[in-house]
PDB file of C-alpha atoms in Angstrom:
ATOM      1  CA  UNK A   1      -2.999  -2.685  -0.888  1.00 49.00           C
ATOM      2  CA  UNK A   2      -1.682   0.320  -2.129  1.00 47.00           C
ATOM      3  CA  UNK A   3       1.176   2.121  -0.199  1.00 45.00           C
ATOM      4  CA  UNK A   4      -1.581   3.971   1.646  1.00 46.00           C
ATOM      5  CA  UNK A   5      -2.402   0.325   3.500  1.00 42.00           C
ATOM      6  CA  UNK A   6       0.846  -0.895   3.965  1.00 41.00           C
ATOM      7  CA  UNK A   7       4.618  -0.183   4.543  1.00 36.00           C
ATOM      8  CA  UNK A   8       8.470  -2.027   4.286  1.00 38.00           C
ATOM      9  CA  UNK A   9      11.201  -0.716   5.799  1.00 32.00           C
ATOM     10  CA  UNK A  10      14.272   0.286   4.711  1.00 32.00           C
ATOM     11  CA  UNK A  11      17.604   1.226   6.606  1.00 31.00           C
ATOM     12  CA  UNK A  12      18.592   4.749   5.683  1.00 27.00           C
ATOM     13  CA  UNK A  13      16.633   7.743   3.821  1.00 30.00           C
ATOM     14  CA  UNK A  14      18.368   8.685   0.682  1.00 32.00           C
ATOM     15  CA  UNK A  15      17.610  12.457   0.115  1.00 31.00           C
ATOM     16  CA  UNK A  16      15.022  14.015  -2.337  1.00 28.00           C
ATOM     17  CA  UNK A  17      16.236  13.949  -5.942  1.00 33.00           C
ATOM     18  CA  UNK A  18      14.466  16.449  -8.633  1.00 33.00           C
ATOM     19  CA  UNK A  19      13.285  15.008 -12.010  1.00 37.00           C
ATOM     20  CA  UNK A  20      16.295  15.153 -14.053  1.00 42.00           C
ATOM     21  CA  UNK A  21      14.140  13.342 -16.978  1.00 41.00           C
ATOM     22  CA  UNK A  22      12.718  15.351 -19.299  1.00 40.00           C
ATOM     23  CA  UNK A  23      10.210  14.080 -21.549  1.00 39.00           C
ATOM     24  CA  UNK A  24      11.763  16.054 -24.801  1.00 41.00           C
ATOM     25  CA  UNK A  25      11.669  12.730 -27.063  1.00 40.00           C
ATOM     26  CA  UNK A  26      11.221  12.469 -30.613  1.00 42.00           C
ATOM     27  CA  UNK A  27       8.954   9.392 -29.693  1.00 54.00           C
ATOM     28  CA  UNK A  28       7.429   8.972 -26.207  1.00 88.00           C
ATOM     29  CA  UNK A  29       4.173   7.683 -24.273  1.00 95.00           C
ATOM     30  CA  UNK A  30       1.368  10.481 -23.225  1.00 96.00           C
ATOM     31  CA  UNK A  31      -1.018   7.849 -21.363  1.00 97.00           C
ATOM     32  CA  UNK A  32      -1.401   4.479 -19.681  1.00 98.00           C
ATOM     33  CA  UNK A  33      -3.761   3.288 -22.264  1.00 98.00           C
ATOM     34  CA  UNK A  34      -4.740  -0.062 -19.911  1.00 98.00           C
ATOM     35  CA  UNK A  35      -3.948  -1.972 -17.419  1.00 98.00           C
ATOM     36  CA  UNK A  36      -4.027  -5.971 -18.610  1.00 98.00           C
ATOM     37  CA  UNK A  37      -5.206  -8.112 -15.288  1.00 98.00           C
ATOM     38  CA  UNK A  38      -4.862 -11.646 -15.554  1.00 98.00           C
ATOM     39  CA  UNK A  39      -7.806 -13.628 -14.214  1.00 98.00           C
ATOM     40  CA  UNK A  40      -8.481 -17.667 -14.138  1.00 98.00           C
ATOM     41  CA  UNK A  41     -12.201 -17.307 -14.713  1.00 98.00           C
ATOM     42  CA  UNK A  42     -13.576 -14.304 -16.858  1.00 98.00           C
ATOM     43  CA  UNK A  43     -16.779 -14.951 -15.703  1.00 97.00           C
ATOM     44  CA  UNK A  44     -16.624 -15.068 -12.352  1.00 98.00           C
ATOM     45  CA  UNK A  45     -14.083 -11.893 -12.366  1.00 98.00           C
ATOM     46  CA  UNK A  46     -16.304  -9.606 -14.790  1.00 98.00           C
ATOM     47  CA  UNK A  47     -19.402 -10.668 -12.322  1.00 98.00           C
ATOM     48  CA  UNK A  48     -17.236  -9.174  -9.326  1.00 98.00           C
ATOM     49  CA  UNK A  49     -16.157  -5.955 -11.413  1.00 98.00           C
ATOM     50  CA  UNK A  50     -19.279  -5.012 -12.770  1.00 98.00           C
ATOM     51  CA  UNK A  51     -20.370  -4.702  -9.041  1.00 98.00           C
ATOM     52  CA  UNK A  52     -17.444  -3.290  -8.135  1.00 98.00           C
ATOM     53  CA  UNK A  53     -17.735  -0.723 -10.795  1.00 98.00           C
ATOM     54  CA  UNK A  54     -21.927  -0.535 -11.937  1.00 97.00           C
ATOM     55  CA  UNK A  55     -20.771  -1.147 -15.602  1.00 97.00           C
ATOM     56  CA  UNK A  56     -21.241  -3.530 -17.925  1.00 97.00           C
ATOM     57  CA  UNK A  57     -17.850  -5.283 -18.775  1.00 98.00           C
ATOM     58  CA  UNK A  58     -17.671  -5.686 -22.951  1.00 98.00           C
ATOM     59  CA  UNK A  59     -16.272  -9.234 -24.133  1.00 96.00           C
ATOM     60  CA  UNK A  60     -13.648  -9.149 -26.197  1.00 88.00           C
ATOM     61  CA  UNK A  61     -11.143 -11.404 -28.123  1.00 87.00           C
ATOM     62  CA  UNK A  62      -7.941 -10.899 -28.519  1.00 84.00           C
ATOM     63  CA  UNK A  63      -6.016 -10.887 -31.708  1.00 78.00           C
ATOM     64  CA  UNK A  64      -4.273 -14.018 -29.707  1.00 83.00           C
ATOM     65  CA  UNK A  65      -7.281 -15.421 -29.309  1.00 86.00           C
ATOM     66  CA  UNK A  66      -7.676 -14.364 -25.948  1.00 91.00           C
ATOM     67  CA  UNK A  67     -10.924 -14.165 -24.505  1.00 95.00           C
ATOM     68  CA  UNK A  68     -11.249 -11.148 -22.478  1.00 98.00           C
ATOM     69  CA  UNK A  69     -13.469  -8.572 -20.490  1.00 98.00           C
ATOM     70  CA  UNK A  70     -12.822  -4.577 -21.184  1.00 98.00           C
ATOM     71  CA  UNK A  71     -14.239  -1.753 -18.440  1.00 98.00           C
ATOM     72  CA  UNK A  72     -13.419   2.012 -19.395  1.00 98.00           C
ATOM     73  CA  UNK A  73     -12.441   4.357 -16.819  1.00 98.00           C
ATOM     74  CA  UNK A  74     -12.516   8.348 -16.941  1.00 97.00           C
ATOM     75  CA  UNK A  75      -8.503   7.958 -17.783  1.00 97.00           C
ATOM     76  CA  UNK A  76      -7.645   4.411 -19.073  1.00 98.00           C
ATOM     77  CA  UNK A  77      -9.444   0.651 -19.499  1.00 98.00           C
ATOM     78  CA  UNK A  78      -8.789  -2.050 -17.211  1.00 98.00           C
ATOM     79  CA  UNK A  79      -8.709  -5.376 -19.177  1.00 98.00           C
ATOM     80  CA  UNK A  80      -9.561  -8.835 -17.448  1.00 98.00           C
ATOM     81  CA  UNK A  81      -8.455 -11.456 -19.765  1.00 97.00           C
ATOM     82  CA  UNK A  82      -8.580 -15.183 -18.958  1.00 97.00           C
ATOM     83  CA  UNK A  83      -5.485 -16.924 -18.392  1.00 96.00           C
ATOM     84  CA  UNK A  84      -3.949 -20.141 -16.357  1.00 96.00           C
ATOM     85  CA  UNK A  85      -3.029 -18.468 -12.977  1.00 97.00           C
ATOM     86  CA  UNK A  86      -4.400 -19.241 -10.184  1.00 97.00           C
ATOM     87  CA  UNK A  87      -5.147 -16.000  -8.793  1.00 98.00           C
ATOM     88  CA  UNK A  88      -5.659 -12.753 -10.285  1.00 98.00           C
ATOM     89  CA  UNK A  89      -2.903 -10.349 -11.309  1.00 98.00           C
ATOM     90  CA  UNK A  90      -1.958  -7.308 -12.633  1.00 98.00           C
ATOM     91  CA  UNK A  91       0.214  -8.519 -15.894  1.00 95.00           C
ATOM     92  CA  UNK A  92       0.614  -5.905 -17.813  1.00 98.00           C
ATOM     93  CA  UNK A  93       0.138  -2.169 -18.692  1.00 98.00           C
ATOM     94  CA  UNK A  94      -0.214  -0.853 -22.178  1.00 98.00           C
ATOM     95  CA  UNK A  95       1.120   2.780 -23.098  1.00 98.00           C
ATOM     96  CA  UNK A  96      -0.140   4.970 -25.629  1.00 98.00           C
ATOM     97  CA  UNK A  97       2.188   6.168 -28.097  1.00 96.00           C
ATOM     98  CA  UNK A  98       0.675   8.200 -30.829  1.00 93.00           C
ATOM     99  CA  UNK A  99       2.354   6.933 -34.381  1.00 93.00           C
ATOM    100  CA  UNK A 100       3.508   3.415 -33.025  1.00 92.00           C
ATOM    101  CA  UNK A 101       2.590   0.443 -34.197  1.00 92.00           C
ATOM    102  CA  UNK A 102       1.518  -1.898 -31.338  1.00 93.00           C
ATOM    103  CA  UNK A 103       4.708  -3.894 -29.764  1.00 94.00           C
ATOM    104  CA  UNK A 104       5.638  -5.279 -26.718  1.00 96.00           C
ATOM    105  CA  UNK A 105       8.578  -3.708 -25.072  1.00 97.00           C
ATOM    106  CA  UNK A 106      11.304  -5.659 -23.843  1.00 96.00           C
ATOM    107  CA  UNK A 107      12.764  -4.619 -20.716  1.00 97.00           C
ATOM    108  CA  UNK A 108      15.684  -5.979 -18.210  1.00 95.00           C
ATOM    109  CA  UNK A 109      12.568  -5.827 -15.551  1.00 96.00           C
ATOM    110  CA  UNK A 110      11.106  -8.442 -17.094  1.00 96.00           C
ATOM    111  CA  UNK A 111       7.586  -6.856 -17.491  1.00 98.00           C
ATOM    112  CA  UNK A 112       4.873  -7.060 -19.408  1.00 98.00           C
ATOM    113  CA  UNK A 113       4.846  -3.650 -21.185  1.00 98.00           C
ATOM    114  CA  UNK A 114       3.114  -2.949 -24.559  1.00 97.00           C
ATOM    115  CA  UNK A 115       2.876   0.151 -26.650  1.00 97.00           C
ATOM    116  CA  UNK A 116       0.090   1.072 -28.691  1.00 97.00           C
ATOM    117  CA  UNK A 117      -1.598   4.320 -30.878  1.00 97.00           C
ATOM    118  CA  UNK A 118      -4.247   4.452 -28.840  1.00 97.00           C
ATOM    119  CA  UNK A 119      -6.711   3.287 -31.770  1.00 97.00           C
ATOM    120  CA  UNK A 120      -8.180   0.147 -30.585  1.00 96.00           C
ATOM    121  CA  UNK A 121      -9.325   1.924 -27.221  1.00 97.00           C
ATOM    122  CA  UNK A 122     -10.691   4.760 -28.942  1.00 97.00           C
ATOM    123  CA  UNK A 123     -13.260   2.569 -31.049  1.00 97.00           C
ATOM    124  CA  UNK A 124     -14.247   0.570 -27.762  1.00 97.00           C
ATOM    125  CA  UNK A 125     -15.398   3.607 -26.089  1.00 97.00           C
ATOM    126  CA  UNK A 126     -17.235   4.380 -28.862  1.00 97.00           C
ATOM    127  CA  UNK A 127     -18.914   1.304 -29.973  1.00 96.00           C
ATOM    128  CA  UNK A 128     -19.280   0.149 -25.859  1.00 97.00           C
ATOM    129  CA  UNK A 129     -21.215   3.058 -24.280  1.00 96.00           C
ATOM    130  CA  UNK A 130     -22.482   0.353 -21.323  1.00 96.00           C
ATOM    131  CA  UNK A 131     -19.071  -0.734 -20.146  1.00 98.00           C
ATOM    132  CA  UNK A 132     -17.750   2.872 -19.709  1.00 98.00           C
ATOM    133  CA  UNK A 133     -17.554   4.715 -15.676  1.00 95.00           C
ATOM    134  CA  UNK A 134     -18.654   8.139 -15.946  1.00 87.00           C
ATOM    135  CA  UNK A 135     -17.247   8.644 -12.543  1.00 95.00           C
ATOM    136  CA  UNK A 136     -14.071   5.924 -11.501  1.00 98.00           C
ATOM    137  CA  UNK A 137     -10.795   6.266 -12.938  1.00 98.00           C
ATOM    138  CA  UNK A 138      -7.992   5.176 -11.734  1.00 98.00           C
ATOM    139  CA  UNK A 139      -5.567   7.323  -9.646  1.00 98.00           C
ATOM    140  CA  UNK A 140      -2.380   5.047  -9.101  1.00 98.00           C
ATOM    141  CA  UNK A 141      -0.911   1.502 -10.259  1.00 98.00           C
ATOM    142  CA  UNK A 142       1.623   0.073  -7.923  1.00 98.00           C
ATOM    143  CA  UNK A 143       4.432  -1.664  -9.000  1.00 97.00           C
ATOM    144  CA  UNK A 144       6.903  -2.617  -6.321  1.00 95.00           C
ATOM    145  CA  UNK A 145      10.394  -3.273  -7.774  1.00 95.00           C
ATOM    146  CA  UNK A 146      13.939  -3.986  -6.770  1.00 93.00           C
ATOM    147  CA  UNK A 147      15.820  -1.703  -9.168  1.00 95.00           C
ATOM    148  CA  UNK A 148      14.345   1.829  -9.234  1.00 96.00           C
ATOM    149  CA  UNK A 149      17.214   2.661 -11.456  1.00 96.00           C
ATOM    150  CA  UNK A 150      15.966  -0.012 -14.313  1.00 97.00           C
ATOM    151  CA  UNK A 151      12.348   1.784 -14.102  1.00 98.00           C
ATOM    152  CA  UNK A 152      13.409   4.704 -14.018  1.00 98.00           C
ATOM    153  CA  UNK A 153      15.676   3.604 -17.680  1.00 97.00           C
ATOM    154  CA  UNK A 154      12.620   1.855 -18.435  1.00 97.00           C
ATOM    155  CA  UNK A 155       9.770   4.236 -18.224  1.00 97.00           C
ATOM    156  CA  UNK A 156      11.335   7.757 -18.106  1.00 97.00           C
ATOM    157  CA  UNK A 157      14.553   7.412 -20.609  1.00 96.00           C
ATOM    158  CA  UNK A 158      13.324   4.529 -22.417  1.00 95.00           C
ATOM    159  CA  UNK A 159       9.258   5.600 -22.594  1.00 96.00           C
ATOM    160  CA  UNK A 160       9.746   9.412 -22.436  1.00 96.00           C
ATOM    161  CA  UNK A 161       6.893   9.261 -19.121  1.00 97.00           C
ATOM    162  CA  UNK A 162       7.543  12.409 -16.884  1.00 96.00           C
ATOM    163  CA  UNK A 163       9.416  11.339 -13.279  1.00 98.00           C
ATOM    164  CA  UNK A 164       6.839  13.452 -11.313  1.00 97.00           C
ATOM    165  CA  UNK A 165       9.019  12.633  -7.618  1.00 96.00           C
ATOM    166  CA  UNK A 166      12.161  10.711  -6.938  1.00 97.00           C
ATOM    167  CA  UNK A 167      11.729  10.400  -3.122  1.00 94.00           C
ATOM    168  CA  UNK A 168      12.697   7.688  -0.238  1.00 90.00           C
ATOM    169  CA  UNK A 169      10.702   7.472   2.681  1.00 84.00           C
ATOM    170  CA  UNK A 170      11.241   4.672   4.541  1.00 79.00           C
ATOM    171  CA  UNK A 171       7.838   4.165   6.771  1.00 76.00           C
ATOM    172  CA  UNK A 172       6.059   4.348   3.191  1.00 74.00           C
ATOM    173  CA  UNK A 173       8.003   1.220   1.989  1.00 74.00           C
ATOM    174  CA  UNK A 174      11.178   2.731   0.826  1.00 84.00           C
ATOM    175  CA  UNK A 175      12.466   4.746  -2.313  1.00 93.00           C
ATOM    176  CA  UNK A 176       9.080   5.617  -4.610  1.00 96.00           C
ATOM    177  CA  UNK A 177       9.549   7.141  -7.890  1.00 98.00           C
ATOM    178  CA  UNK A 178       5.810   8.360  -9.021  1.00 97.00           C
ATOM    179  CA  UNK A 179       5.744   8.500 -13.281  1.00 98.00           C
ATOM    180  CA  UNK A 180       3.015  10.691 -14.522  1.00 97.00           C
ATOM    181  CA  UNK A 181       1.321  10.858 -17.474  1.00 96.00           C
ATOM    182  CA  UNK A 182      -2.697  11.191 -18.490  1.00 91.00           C
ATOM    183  CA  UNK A 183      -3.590  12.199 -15.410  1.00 94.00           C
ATOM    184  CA  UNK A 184      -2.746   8.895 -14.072  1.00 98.00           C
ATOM    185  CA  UNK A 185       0.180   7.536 -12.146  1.00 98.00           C
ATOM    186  CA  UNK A 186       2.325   4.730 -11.892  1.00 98.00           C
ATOM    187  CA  UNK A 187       3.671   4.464  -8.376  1.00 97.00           C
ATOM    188  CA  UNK A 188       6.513   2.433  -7.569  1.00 97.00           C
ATOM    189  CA  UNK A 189       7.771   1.275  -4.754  1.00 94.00           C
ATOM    190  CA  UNK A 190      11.541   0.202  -4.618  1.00 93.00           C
ATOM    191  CA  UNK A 191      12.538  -1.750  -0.999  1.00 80.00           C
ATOM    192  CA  UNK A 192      15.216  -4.467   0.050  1.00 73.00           C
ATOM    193  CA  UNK A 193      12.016  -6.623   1.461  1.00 66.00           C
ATOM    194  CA  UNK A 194      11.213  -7.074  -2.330  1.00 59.00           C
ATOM    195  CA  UNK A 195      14.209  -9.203  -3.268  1.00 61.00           C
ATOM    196  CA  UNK A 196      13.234 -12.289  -2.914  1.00 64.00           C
ATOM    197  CA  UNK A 197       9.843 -11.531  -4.951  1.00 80.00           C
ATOM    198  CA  UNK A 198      11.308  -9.408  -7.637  1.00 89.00           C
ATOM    199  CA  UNK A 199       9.512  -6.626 -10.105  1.00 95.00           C
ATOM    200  CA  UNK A 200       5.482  -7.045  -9.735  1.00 96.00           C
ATOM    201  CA  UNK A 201       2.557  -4.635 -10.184  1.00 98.00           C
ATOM    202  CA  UNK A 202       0.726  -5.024  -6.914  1.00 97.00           C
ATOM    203  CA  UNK A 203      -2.482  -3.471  -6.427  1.00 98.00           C
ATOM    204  CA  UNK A 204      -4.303  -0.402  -7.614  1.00 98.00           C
ATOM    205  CA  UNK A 205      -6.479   2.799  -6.262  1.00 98.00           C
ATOM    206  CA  UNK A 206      -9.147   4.085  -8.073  1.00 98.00           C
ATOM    207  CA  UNK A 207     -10.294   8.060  -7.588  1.00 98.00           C
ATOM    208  CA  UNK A 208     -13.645   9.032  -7.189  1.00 98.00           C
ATOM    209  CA  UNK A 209     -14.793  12.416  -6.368  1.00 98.00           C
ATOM    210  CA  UNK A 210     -17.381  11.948  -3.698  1.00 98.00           C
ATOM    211  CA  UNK A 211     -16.041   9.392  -1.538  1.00 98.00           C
ATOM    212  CA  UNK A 212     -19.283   9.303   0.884  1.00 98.00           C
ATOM    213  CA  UNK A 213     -21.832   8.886  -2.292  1.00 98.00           C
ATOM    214  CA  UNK A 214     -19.465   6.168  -3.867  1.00 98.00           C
ATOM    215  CA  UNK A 215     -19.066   4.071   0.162  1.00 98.00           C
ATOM    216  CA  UNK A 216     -23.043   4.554  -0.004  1.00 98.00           C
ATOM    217  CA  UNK A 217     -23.678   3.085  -3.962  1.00 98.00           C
ATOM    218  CA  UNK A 218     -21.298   0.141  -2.781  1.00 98.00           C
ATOM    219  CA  UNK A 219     -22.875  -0.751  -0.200  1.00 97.00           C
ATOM    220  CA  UNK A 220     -26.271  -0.594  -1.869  1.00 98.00           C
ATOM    221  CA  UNK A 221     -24.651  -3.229  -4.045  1.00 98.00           C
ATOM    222  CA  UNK A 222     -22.873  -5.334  -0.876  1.00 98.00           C
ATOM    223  CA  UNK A 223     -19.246  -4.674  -1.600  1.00 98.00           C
ATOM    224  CA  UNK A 224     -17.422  -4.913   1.684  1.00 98.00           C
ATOM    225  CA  UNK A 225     -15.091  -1.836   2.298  1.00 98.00           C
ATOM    226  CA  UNK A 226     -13.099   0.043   5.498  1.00 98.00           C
ATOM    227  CA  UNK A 227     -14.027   2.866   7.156  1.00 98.00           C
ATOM    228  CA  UNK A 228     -13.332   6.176   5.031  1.00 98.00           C
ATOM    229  CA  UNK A 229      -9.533   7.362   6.725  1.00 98.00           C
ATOM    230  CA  UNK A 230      -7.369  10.040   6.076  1.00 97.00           C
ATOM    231  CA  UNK A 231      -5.406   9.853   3.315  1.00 96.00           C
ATOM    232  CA  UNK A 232      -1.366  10.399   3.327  1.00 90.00           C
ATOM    233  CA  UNK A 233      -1.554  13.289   0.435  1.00 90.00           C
ATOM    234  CA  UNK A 234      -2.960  16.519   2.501  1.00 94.00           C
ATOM    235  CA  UNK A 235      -7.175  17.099   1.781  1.00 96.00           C
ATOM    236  CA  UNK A 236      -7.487  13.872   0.431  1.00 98.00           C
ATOM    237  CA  UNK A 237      -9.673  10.774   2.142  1.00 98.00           C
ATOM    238  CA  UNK A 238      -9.319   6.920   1.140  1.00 98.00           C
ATOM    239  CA  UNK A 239     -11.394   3.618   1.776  1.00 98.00           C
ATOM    240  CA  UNK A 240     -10.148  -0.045   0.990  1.00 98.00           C
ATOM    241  CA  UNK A 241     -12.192  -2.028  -1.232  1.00 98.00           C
ATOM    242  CA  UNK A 242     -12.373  -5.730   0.956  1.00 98.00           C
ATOM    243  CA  UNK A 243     -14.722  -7.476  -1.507  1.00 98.00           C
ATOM    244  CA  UNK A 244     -15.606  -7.795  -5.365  1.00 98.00           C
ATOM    245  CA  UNK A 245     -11.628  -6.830  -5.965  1.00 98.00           C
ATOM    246  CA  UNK A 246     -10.664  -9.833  -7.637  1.00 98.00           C
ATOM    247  CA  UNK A 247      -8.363 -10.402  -4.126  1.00 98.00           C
ATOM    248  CA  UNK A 248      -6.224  -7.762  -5.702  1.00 98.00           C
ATOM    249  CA  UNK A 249      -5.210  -4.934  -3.307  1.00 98.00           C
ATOM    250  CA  UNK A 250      -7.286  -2.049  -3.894  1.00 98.00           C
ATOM    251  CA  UNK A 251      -7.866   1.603  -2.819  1.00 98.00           C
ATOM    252  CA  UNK A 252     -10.634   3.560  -3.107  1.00 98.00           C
ATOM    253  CA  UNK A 253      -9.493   7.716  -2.974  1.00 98.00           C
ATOM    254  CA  UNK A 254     -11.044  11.055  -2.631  1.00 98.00           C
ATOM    255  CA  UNK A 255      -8.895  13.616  -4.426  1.00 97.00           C
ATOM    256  CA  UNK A 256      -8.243  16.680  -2.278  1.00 95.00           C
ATOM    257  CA  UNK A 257     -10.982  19.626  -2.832  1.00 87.00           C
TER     258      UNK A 257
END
């Protein structure tokens, strides 16, 4: 679940800290291009996201090889691609870079970060009109984290992303850092209760702008969901997906009028 489901706690608030980060690189990342999810059977998983989303998921293969299952949003492709895990999980995120080669990034988080020009998406929302959402897109990506410090080397020194809020509250889950860029955010979640499981991306919220017509289409199509709650940001309104979500947590979110 995203942080609007659930919280950690930590001992002490640390005050608010404005960016310091500027994103005045030579070289640096404009968008989350997608977001790689690791799933044991493609089949079964595209079934429950084209549900989920009313799209057609495109097959793919890798240049590994890999077969896989792409789904465009309004602001960046989410990328099911079979693997031996027994569960599904968020694996990796891809960054646009315009001018770089594609590469994976090495990182003392030990995550799975690529960079890319943005190319290869491009041509699959082009040539793949029926897997595209003219009305999802995702609004956050969670990645909880026991070093905020390494992410924030990682993504806003390292990757040139804007630090949109440094901030610790502690009945949210602890210190969040929110990184910003194509309007789509990467929301992490540093907190002691994490130790023991290390640096993970956790679960995702997708933005639509009419919650009510969105709870109505799913359940037309029997995805099980919560009741439509308040949401923590002021205006906004959120749901929790409960079915057809791959198990992963996810968070449905009406963006404030």
């Amino acid at each position: 679940v995203c942080t609007q489901c659930k919280t950690d706690k930590r001992k002490m608030p640390k005050p608010f800290m404005m960016n310091q980060y500027s994103s005045g690189k030579l070289s640096m990342a404009d968008a989350f291009d997608r977001i790689i999810i690791a799933v044991p059977d493609l089949q079964e998983a595209s079934a429950q996201y084209q549900v989920l989303l009313d799209v057609n998921p495109a097959m793919h293969a890798s240049a590994q090889g890999e077969q896989e299952a792409w789904i465009g949003l309004g602001n960046t492709v989410l990328v099911l691609r079979e693997s031996e895990v027994e569960a599904a999980t968020i694996n990796a995120l891809v960054l646009r870079e315009p001018g770089s080669a594609t590469r994976s990034v090495n990182n003392a988080l030990g995550l799975g970060i690529e960079v890319c020009d943005g190319s290869e998406t491009e041509e699959f929302r082009d040539r793949e009109v029926q897997a595209q959402s003219s009305d999802m897109a995702v609004d956050h990506l969670v990645l909880r984290t026991v070093d905020a410090q390494a992410c924030i080397d990682l993504f806003a020194v390292g990757l040139g992303i804007r630090l949109a809020l440094d901030k610790t509250v502690p009945k949210w889950g602890g210190r969040m850092l929110f990184f910003r860029a194509g309007k789509m955010t990467l929301e992490i979640i540093e907190s002691d209760a994490e130790a023991s499981q290390g640096n993970y991306f956790w679960g995702i919220a997708l933005q639509h702008a009419d919650l009510d017509h969105c709870i109505a289409a799913l359940q037309a199509r029997g995805v099980s969901h919560s009741l439509i709650r308040e949401g923590r940001k002021p205006g906004t309104r959120v749901a929790s997906v409960k079915s057809h979500c791959l198990d992963l947590p996810t968070l449905l979110i009406e963006p404030a009028k």
